[in-house]
């Protein structure tokens, strides 16, 4: 089981980016999926998360600017980032807190990071 993230890049302040993450590997179900970010010299922080039932939560700093969605059938989660600010610059990581596959459980699965750089 692995997560593959894509969609990072360089964007000007005020612009938009969309990050996508797909989980692969004979997956039966995934509980919550989310996005975290880590800026240089800072701790990793939650950006947004969504449960399989569609419940969402967001960091206060991104509320009203970012949206999160997922496709349970395709095991994907997408983060739409609008009105980007320089302080959004970070490496973004997708995460699945619990994956069930072939009757097994895998917890706290991380994708590789994708860099988002917002120029002011």
mmCIF file of N, CA and C in Angstrom:
data_model
loop_
_atom_site.group_PDB
_atom_site.id
_atom_site.type_symbol
_atom_site.label_atom_id
_atom_site.label_comp_id
_atom_site.label_asym_id
_atom_site.label_seq_id
_atom_site.Cartn_x
_atom_site.Cartn_y
_atom_site.Cartn_z
ATOM 1 N N UNK A 1 0.853 -1.193 0.000
ATOM 2 C CA UNK A 1 0.000 0.000 0.000
ATOM 3 C C UNK A 1 0.887 1.240 0.000
ATOM 4 N N UNK A 2 0.589 2.164 -0.902
ATOM 5 C CA UNK A 2 1.353 3.405 -0.922
ATOM 6 C C UNK A 2 0.484 4.550 -1.400
ATOM 7 N N UNK A 3 0.927 5.742 -1.041
ATOM 8 C CA UNK A 3 0.267 6.957 -1.468
ATOM 9 C C UNK A 3 1.193 7.709 -2.407
ATOM 10 N N UNK A 4 0.623 8.214 -3.477
ATOM 11 C CA UNK A 4 1.393 8.959 -4.467
ATOM 12 C C UNK A 4 0.768 10.330 -4.629
ATOM 13 N N UNK A 5 1.534 11.358 -4.287
ATOM 14 C CA UNK A 5 1.041 12.727 -4.379
ATOM 15 C C UNK A 5 1.573 13.414 -5.628
ATOM 16 N N UNK A 6 0.805 14.365 -6.117
ATOM 17 C CA UNK A 6 1.219 15.146 -7.279
ATOM 18 C C UNK A 6 0.555 16.514 -7.236
ATOM 19 N N UNK A 7 1.103 17.433 -8.034
ATOM 20 C CA UNK A 7 0.432 18.715 -8.219
ATOM 21 C C UNK A 7 1.122 19.923 -7.642
ATOM 22 N N UNK A 8 2.238 19.748 -6.972
ATOM 23 C CA UNK A 8 2.921 20.910 -6.427
ATOM 24 C C UNK A 8 3.565 21.739 -7.521
ATOM 25 N N UNK A 9 4.115 22.870 -7.123
ATOM 26 C CA UNK A 9 4.787 23.723 -8.090
ATOM 27 C C UNK A 9 4.950 25.132 -7.576
ATOM 28 N N UNK A 10 5.288 26.001 -8.500
ATOM 29 C CA UNK A 10 5.507 27.413 -8.194
ATOM 30 C C UNK A 10 4.317 28.222 -8.673
ATOM 31 N N UNK A 11 3.816 29.082 -7.809
ATOM 32 C CA UNK A 11 2.667 29.908 -8.172
ATOM 33 C C UNK A 11 2.828 31.268 -7.512
ATOM 34 N N UNK A 12 2.261 32.270 -8.134
ATOM 35 C CA UNK A 12 2.308 33.610 -7.546
ATOM 36 C C UNK A 12 1.253 33.739 -6.450
ATOM 37 N N UNK A 13 1.517 34.632 -5.534
ATOM 38 C CA UNK A 13 0.541 34.905 -4.489
ATOM 39 C C UNK A 13 -0.798 35.277 -5.112
ATOM 40 N N UNK A 14 -1.856 34.726 -4.544
ATOM 41 C CA UNK A 14 -3.190 34.943 -5.078
ATOM 42 C C UNK A 14 -3.623 33.881 -6.059
ATOM 43 N N UNK A 15 -2.700 33.064 -6.471
ATOM 44 C CA UNK A 15 -3.006 32.019 -7.436
ATOM 45 C C UNK A 15 -3.545 30.760 -6.793
ATOM 46 N N UNK A 16 -3.698 29.731 -7.617
ATOM 47 C CA UNK A 16 -4.291 28.469 -7.171
ATOM 48 C C UNK A 16 -3.436 27.289 -7.604
ATOM 49 N N UNK A 17 -3.521 26.245 -6.823
ATOM 50 C CA UNK A 17 -2.916 24.964 -7.161
ATOM 51 C C UNK A 17 -3.836 23.853 -6.675
ATOM 52 N N UNK A 18 -3.731 22.715 -7.323
ATOM 53 C CA UNK A 18 -4.496 21.557 -6.894
ATOM 54 C C UNK A 18 -3.538 20.406 -6.654
ATOM 55 N N UNK A 19 -3.608 19.842 -5.475
ATOM 56 C CA UNK A 19 -2.812 18.672 -5.134
ATOM 57 C C UNK A 19 -3.703 17.441 -5.161
ATOM 58 N N UNK A 20 -3.153 16.365 -5.699
ATOM 59 C CA UNK A 20 -3.882 15.106 -5.738
ATOM 60 C C UNK A 20 -3.046 14.008 -5.115
ATOM 61 N N UNK A 21 -3.727 13.041 -4.550
ATOM 62 C CA UNK A 21 -3.045 11.906 -3.937
ATOM 63 C C UNK A 21 -3.879 10.662 -4.193
ATOM 64 N N UNK A 22 -3.227 9.616 -4.644
ATOM 65 C CA UNK A 22 -3.918 8.367 -4.895
ATOM 66 C C UNK A 22 -3.271 7.265 -4.074
ATOM 67 N N UNK A 23 -4.100 6.458 -3.466
ATOM 68 C CA UNK A 23 -3.629 5.300 -2.713
ATOM 69 C C UNK A 23 -3.777 4.070 -3.583
ATOM 70 N N UNK A 24 -2.759 3.228 -3.590
ATOM 71 C CA UNK A 24 -2.805 2.048 -4.433
ATOM 72 C C UNK A 24 -2.426 0.808 -3.642
ATOM 73 N N UNK A 25 -2.891 -0.343 -4.136
ATOM 74 C CA UNK A 25 -2.474 -1.587 -3.493
ATOM 75 C C UNK A 25 -3.568 -2.455 -2.919
ATOM 76 N N UNK A 26 -4.564 -2.844 -3.729
ATOM 77 C CA UNK A 26 -5.605 -3.784 -3.292
ATOM 78 C C UNK A 26 -6.290 -3.316 -2.017
ATOM 79 N N UNK A 27 -6.717 -2.102 -2.022
ATOM 80 C CA UNK A 27 -7.295 -1.470 -0.850
ATOM 81 C C UNK A 27 -8.776 -1.781 -0.717
ATOM 82 N N UNK A 28 -9.176 -2.136 0.486
ATOM 83 C CA UNK A 28 -10.587 -2.346 0.772
ATOM 84 C C UNK A 28 -11.258 -1.041 1.185
ATOM 85 N N UNK A 29 -10.635 -0.315 2.079
ATOM 86 C CA UNK A 29 -11.204 0.955 2.515
ATOM 87 C C UNK A 29 -10.127 1.789 3.207
ATOM 88 N N UNK A 30 -10.403 3.089 3.271
ATOM 89 C CA UNK A 30 -9.516 4.030 3.947
ATOM 90 C C UNK A 30 -10.366 4.876 4.863
ATOM 91 N N UNK A 31 -9.910 5.074 6.086
ATOM 92 C CA UNK A 31 -10.664 5.903 7.013
ATOM 93 C C UNK A 31 -10.490 7.366 6.610
ATOM 94 N N UNK A 32 -9.691 8.103 7.318
ATOM 95 C CA UNK A 32 -9.500 9.510 6.980
ATOM 96 C C UNK A 32 -8.288 9.696 6.076
ATOM 97 N N UNK A 33 -8.415 10.624 5.157
ATOM 98 C CA UNK A 33 -7.283 11.029 4.316
ATOM 99 C C UNK A 33 -7.091 12.522 4.497
ATOM 100 N N UNK A 34 -5.867 12.934 4.382
ATOM 101 C CA UNK A 34 -5.639 14.358 4.611
ATOM 102 C C UNK A 34 -4.337 14.845 4.032
ATOM 103 N N UNK A 35 -4.115 16.120 4.212
ATOM 104 C CA UNK A 35 -2.897 16.775 3.761
ATOM 105 C C UNK A 35 -2.249 17.492 4.944
ATOM 106 N N UNK A 36 -0.966 17.326 5.040
ATOM 107 C CA UNK A 36 -0.156 18.027 6.014
ATOM 108 C C UNK A 36 0.895 18.830 5.257
ATOM 109 N N UNK A 37 1.493 19.765 5.950
ATOM 110 C CA UNK A 37 2.580 20.512 5.315
ATOM 111 C C UNK A 37 3.667 20.805 6.330
ATOM 112 N N UNK A 38 4.842 20.990 5.778
ATOM 113 C CA UNK A 38 5.984 21.309 6.618
ATOM 114 C C UNK A 38 6.854 22.327 5.911
ATOM 115 N N UNK A 39 6.974 23.475 6.532
ATOM 116 C CA UNK A 39 7.850 24.515 6.022
ATOM 117 C C UNK A 39 9.232 24.345 6.653
ATOM 118 N N UNK A 40 10.259 24.846 6.005
ATOM 119 C CA UNK A 40 11.612 24.720 6.571
ATOM 120 C C UNK A 40 11.679 25.291 7.980
ATOM 121 N N UNK A 41 12.234 24.506 8.901
ATOM 122 C CA UNK A 41 12.377 24.963 10.266
ATOM 123 C C UNK A 41 11.121 24.871 11.104
ATOM 124 N N UNK A 42 10.065 24.313 10.530
ATOM 125 C CA UNK A 42 8.794 24.212 11.251
ATOM 126 C C UNK A 42 8.370 22.765 11.379
ATOM 127 N N UNK A 43 7.440 22.531 12.288
ATOM 128 C CA UNK A 43 6.898 21.184 12.441
ATOM 129 C C UNK A 43 5.836 20.922 11.385
ATOM 130 N N UNK A 44 5.632 19.668 11.117
ATOM 131 C CA UNK A 44 4.572 19.287 10.192
ATOM 132 C C UNK A 44 3.229 19.605 10.840
ATOM 133 N N UNK A 45 2.331 20.163 10.044
ATOM 134 C CA UNK A 45 1.033 20.543 10.570
ATOM 135 C C UNK A 45 -0.080 20.060 9.657
ATOM 136 N N UNK A 46 -1.226 19.819 10.257
ATOM 137 C CA UNK A 46 -2.391 19.424 9.482
ATOM 138 C C UNK A 46 -2.902 20.619 8.689
ATOM 139 N N UNK A 47 -3.186 20.384 7.416
ATOM 140 C CA UNK A 47 -3.806 21.405 6.571
ATOM 141 C C UNK A 47 -5.307 21.140 6.471
ATOM 142 N N UNK A 48 -5.647 19.933 6.067
ATOM 143 C CA UNK A 48 -7.049 19.561 5.912
ATOM 144 C C UNK A 48 -7.161 18.047 5.902
ATOM 145 N N UNK A 49 -8.305 17.571 6.340
ATOM 146 C CA UNK A 49 -8.552 16.130 6.344
ATOM 147 C C UNK A 49 -10.015 15.875 6.063
ATOM 148 N N UNK A 50 -10.290 14.672 5.563
ATOM 149 C CA UNK A 50 -11.656 14.296 5.239
ATOM 150 C C UNK A 50 -11.836 12.817 5.536
ATOM 151 N N UNK A 51 -12.931 12.486 6.197
ATOM 152 C CA UNK A 51 -13.211 11.083 6.503
ATOM 153 C C UNK A 51 -13.890 10.411 5.312
ATOM 154 N N UNK A 52 -14.031 9.113 5.391
ATOM 155 C CA UNK A 52 -14.711 8.390 4.320
ATOM 156 C C UNK A 52 -16.172 8.810 4.208
ATOM 157 N N UNK A 53 -16.724 9.321 5.285
ATOM 158 C CA UNK A 53 -18.105 9.794 5.270
ATOM 159 C C UNK A 53 -18.252 11.234 4.833
ATOM 160 N N UNK A 54 -17.132 11.903 4.602
ATOM 161 C CA UNK A 54 -17.169 13.261 4.080
ATOM 162 C C UNK A 54 -17.019 14.359 5.117
ATOM 163 N N UNK A 55 -16.802 14.006 6.362
ATOM 164 C CA UNK A 55 -16.554 15.035 7.374
ATOM 165 C C UNK A 55 -15.180 15.652 7.158
ATOM 166 N N UNK A 56 -15.120 16.959 7.242
ATOM 167 C CA UNK A 56 -13.888 17.675 6.921
ATOM 168 C C UNK A 56 -13.434 18.545 8.088
ATOM 169 N N UNK A 57 -12.142 18.754 8.136
ATOM 170 C CA UNK A 57 -11.610 19.747 9.051
ATOM 171 C C UNK A 57 -10.445 20.449 8.376
ATOM 172 N N UNK A 58 -10.255 21.698 8.782
ATOM 173 C CA UNK A 58 -9.230 22.531 8.161
ATOM 174 C C UNK A 58 -8.450 23.271 9.236
ATOM 175 N N UNK A 59 -7.199 23.531 8.929
ATOM 176 C CA UNK A 59 -6.432 24.441 9.761
ATOM 177 C C UNK A 59 -7.050 25.825 9.642
ATOM 178 N N UNK A 60 -7.022 26.571 10.731
ATOM 179 C CA UNK A 60 -7.618 27.912 10.706
ATOM 180 C C UNK A 60 -7.000 28.777 9.621
ATOM 181 N N UNK A 61 -5.726 28.575 9.363
ATOM 182 C CA UNK A 61 -5.011 29.419 8.417
ATOM 183 C C UNK A 61 -5.451 29.225 6.972
ATOM 184 N N UNK A 62 -6.151 28.138 6.686
ATOM 185 C CA UNK A 62 -6.544 27.875 5.300
ATOM 186 C C UNK A 62 -8.048 27.883 5.105
ATOM 187 N N UNK A 63 -8.798 28.040 6.176
ATOM 188 C CA UNK A 63 -10.257 28.050 6.062
ATOM 189 C C UNK A 63 -10.702 29.154 5.104
ATOM 190 N N UNK A 64 -11.628 28.799 4.232
ATOM 191 C CA UNK A 64 -12.132 29.751 3.260
ATOM 192 C C UNK A 64 -11.287 29.848 2.008
ATOM 193 N N UNK A 65 -10.105 29.260 2.022
ATOM 194 C CA UNK A 65 -9.231 29.322 0.846
ATOM 195 C C UNK A 65 -8.993 27.939 0.238
ATOM 196 N N UNK A 66 -8.906 26.933 1.076
ATOM 197 C CA UNK A 66 -8.636 25.577 0.617
ATOM 198 C C UNK A 66 -9.893 24.723 0.752
ATOM 199 N N UNK A 67 -10.051 23.804 -0.164
ATOM 200 C CA UNK A 67 -11.100 22.801 -0.050
ATOM 201 C C UNK A 67 -10.481 21.421 -0.227
ATOM 202 N N UNK A 68 -11.118 20.433 0.369
ATOM 203 C CA UNK A 68 -10.643 19.066 0.265
ATOM 204 C C UNK A 68 -11.785 18.187 -0.177
ATOM 205 N N UNK A 69 -11.469 17.221 -1.019
ATOM 206 C CA UNK A 69 -12.473 16.283 -1.487
ATOM 207 C C UNK A 69 -11.807 14.925 -1.685
ATOM 208 N N UNK A 70 -12.621 13.902 -1.776
ATOM 209 C CA UNK A 70 -12.068 12.582 -2.022
ATOM 210 C C UNK A 70 -13.042 11.753 -2.835
ATOM 211 N N UNK A 71 -12.473 10.765 -3.480
ATOM 212 C CA UNK A 71 -13.248 9.801 -4.235
ATOM 213 C C UNK A 71 -12.954 8.446 -3.608
ATOM 214 N N UNK A 72 -13.893 7.944 -2.851
ATOM 215 C CA UNK A 72 -13.656 6.685 -2.126
ATOM 216 C C UNK A 72 -13.459 5.508 -3.081
ATOM 217 N N UNK A 73 -14.147 5.528 -4.182
ATOM 218 C CA UNK A 73 -14.023 4.421 -5.140
ATOM 219 C C UNK A 73 -12.638 4.393 -5.781
ATOM 220 N N UNK A 74 -12.072 5.574 -5.993
ATOM 221 C CA UNK A 74 -10.762 5.668 -6.631
ATOM 222 C C UNK A 74 -9.619 5.820 -5.631
ATOM 223 N N UNK A 75 -9.978 5.915 -4.339
ATOM 224 C CA UNK A 75 -8.964 6.074 -3.285
ATOM 225 C C UNK A 75 -8.085 7.296 -3.524
ATOM 226 N N UNK A 76 -8.725 8.398 -3.857
ATOM 227 C CA UNK A 76 -7.992 9.629 -4.105
ATOM 228 C C UNK A 76 -8.485 10.733 -3.167
ATOM 229 N N UNK A 77 -7.590 11.646 -2.885
ATOM 230 C CA UNK A 77 -7.940 12.838 -2.130
ATOM 231 C C UNK A 77 -7.306 14.030 -2.838
ATOM 232 N N UNK A 78 -8.066 15.110 -2.908
ATOM 233 C CA UNK A 78 -7.628 16.294 -3.639
ATOM 234 C C UNK A 78 -7.707 17.520 -2.741
ATOM 235 N N UNK A 79 -6.690 18.332 -2.807
ATOM 236 C CA UNK A 79 -6.672 19.591 -2.069
ATOM 237 C C UNK A 79 -6.637 20.729 -3.081
ATOM 238 N N UNK A 80 -7.689 21.505 -3.111
ATOM 239 C CA UNK A 80 -7.750 22.682 -3.976
ATOM 240 C C UNK A 80 -7.343 23.888 -3.153
ATOM 241 N N UNK A 81 -6.284 24.537 -3.570
ATOM 242 C CA UNK A 81 -5.739 25.669 -2.824
ATOM 243 C C UNK A 81 -5.922 26.943 -3.636
ATOM 244 N N UNK A 82 -6.692 27.852 -3.109
ATOM 245 C CA UNK A 82 -6.952 29.129 -3.765
ATOM 246 C C UNK A 82 -6.410 30.267 -2.922
ATOM 247 N N UNK A 83 -6.282 31.412 -3.535
ATOM 248 C CA UNK A 83 -5.806 32.617 -2.835
ATOM 249 C C UNK A 83 -4.540 32.317 -2.041
ATOM 250 N N UNK A 84 -3.614 31.688 -2.704
ATOM 251 C CA UNK A 84 -2.403 31.255 -2.014
ATOM 252 C C UNK A 84 -1.574 32.443 -1.536
ATOM 253 N N UNK A 85 -0.946 32.220 -0.395
ATOM 254 C CA UNK A 85 -0.109 33.240 0.229
ATOM 255 C C UNK A 85 1.314 32.700 0.350
ATOM 256 N N UNK A 86 2.246 33.595 0.535
ATOM 257 C CA UNK A 86 3.633 33.166 0.656
ATOM 258 C C UNK A 86 3.811 32.223 1.843
ATOM 259 N N UNK A 87 3.010 32.425 2.875
ATOM 260 C CA UNK A 87 3.133 31.562 4.057
ATOM 261 C C UNK A 87 2.586 30.152 3.829
ATOM 262 N N UNK A 88 1.992 29.911 2.673
ATOM 263 C CA UNK A 88 1.565 28.559 2.323
ATOM 264 C C UNK A 88 2.720 27.746 1.736
ATOM 265 N N UNK A 89 3.825 28.395 1.494
ATOM 266 C CA UNK A 89 4.984 27.699 0.954
ATOM 267 C C UNK A 89 5.452 26.619 1.919
ATOM 268 N N UNK A 90 5.515 25.398 1.415
ATOM 269 C CA UNK A 90 5.885 24.257 2.242
ATOM 270 C C UNK A 90 5.926 23.018 1.370
ATOM 271 N N UNK A 91 6.420 21.949 1.952
ATOM 272 C CA UNK A 91 6.263 20.639 1.335
ATOM 273 C C UNK A 91 4.978 20.036 1.877
ATOM 274 N N UNK A 92 4.129 19.593 0.991
ATOM 275 C CA UNK A 92 2.829 19.051 1.358
ATOM 276 C C UNK A 92 2.869 17.520 1.256
ATOM 277 N N UNK A 93 2.299 16.894 2.262
ATOM 278 C CA UNK A 93 2.277 15.435 2.330
ATOM 279 C C UNK A 93 0.842 14.939 2.469
ATOM 280 N N UNK A 94 0.497 13.919 1.705
ATOM 281 C CA UNK A 94 -0.807 13.308 1.932
ATOM 282 C C UNK A 94 -0.664 12.174 2.936
ATOM 283 N N UNK A 95 -1.758 11.906 3.587
ATOM 284 C CA UNK A 95 -1.755 10.932 4.683
ATOM 285 C C UNK A 95 -3.060 10.168 4.704
ATOM 286 N N UNK A 96 -2.976 8.908 5.055
ATOM 287 C CA UNK A 96 -4.157 8.085 5.322
ATOM 288 C C UNK A 96 -3.984 7.498 6.717
ATOM 289 N N UNK A 97 -4.949 7.717 7.576
ATOM 290 C CA UNK A 97 -4.731 7.296 8.965
ATOM 291 C C UNK A 97 -4.940 5.803 9.165
ATOM 292 N N UNK A 98 -5.785 5.185 8.341
ATOM 293 C CA UNK A 98 -6.018 3.749 8.476
ATOM 294 C C UNK A 98 -6.441 3.197 7.127
ATOM 295 N N UNK A 99 -5.676 2.254 6.628
ATOM 296 C CA UNK A 99 -5.994 1.605 5.358
ATOM 297 C C UNK A 99 -6.238 0.125 5.626
ATOM 298 N N UNK A 100 -7.339 -0.369 5.121
ATOM 299 C CA UNK A 100 -7.631 -1.802 5.220
ATOM 300 C C UNK A 100 -7.439 -2.415 3.835
ATOM 301 N N UNK A 101 -6.603 -3.435 3.774
ATOM 302 C CA UNK A 101 -6.324 -4.099 2.508
ATOM 303 C C UNK A 101 -6.162 -5.580 2.753
ATOM 304 N N UNK A 102 -6.898 -6.370 2.005
ATOM 305 C CA UNK A 102 -6.840 -7.825 2.118
ATOM 306 C C UNK A 102 -6.994 -8.260 3.575
ATOM 307 N N UNK A 103 -7.848 -7.595 4.320
ATOM 308 C CA UNK A 103 -8.071 -7.958 5.712
ATOM 309 C C UNK A 103 -7.018 -7.483 6.680
ATOM 310 N N UNK A 104 -6.016 -6.801 6.189
ATOM 311 C CA UNK A 104 -4.962 -6.258 7.052
ATOM 312 C C UNK A 104 -5.175 -4.768 7.261
ATOM 313 N N UNK A 105 -4.548 -4.260 8.308
ATOM 314 C CA UNK A 105 -4.623 -2.843 8.618
ATOM 315 C C UNK A 105 -3.234 -2.226 8.503
ATOM 316 N N UNK A 106 -3.191 -1.044 7.920
ATOM 317 C CA UNK A 106 -1.953 -0.269 7.909
ATOM 318 C C UNK A 106 -2.306 1.131 8.394
ATOM 319 N N UNK A 107 -1.544 1.608 9.343
ATOM 320 C CA UNK A 107 -1.874 2.877 9.982
ATOM 321 C C UNK A 107 -0.867 3.958 9.619
ATOM 322 N N UNK A 108 -1.366 5.188 9.576
ATOM 323 C CA UNK A 108 -0.537 6.375 9.401
ATOM 324 C C UNK A 108 0.389 6.235 8.200
ATOM 325 N N UNK A 109 -0.217 6.137 7.052
ATOM 326 C CA UNK A 109 0.530 5.971 5.802
ATOM 327 C C UNK A 109 0.766 7.339 5.176
ATOM 328 N N UNK A 110 1.994 7.561 4.740
ATOM 329 C CA UNK A 110 2.369 8.862 4.181
ATOM 330 C C UNK A 110 2.794 8.725 2.728
ATOM 331 N N UNK A 111 2.433 9.720 1.954
ATOM 332 C CA UNK A 111 2.952 9.816 0.610
ATOM 333 C C UNK A 111 4.243 10.613 0.616
ATOM 334 N N UNK A 112 4.883 10.645 -0.538
ATOM 335 C CA UNK A 112 6.073 11.481 -0.633
ATOM 336 C C UNK A 112 5.633 12.932 -0.675
ATOM 337 N N UNK A 113 6.456 13.830 -0.298
ATOM 338 C CA UNK A 113 6.076 15.229 -0.280
ATOM 339 C C UNK A 113 6.063 15.841 -1.671
ATOM 340 N N UNK A 114 5.266 16.866 -1.796
ATOM 341 C CA UNK A 114 5.266 17.658 -3.029
ATOM 342 C C UNK A 114 5.413 19.120 -2.636
ATOM 343 N N UNK A 115 6.350 19.784 -3.265
ATOM 344 C CA UNK A 115 6.705 21.143 -2.868
ATOM 345 C C UNK A 115 5.771 22.169 -3.488
ATOM 346 N N UNK A 116 5.266 23.033 -2.655
ATOM 347 C CA UNK A 116 4.464 24.169 -3.107
ATOM 348 C C UNK A 116 5.214 25.442 -2.728
ATOM 349 N N UNK A 117 5.495 26.250 -3.730
ATOM 350 C CA UNK A 117 6.199 27.506 -3.506
ATOM 351 C C UNK A 117 5.330 28.647 -3.995
ATOM 352 N N UNK A 118 5.033 29.574 -3.106
ATOM 353 C CA UNK A 118 4.206 30.724 -3.451
ATOM 354 C C UNK A 118 5.085 31.963 -3.408
ATOM 355 N N UNK A 119 5.221 32.589 -4.558
ATOM 356 C CA UNK A 119 6.071 33.783 -4.640
ATOM 357 C C UNK A 119 5.230 35.035 -4.398
ATOM 358 N N UNK A 120 5.811 35.956 -3.680
ATOM 359 C CA UNK A 120 5.070 37.191 -3.365
ATOM 360 C C UNK A 120 5.393 38.296 -4.354
#
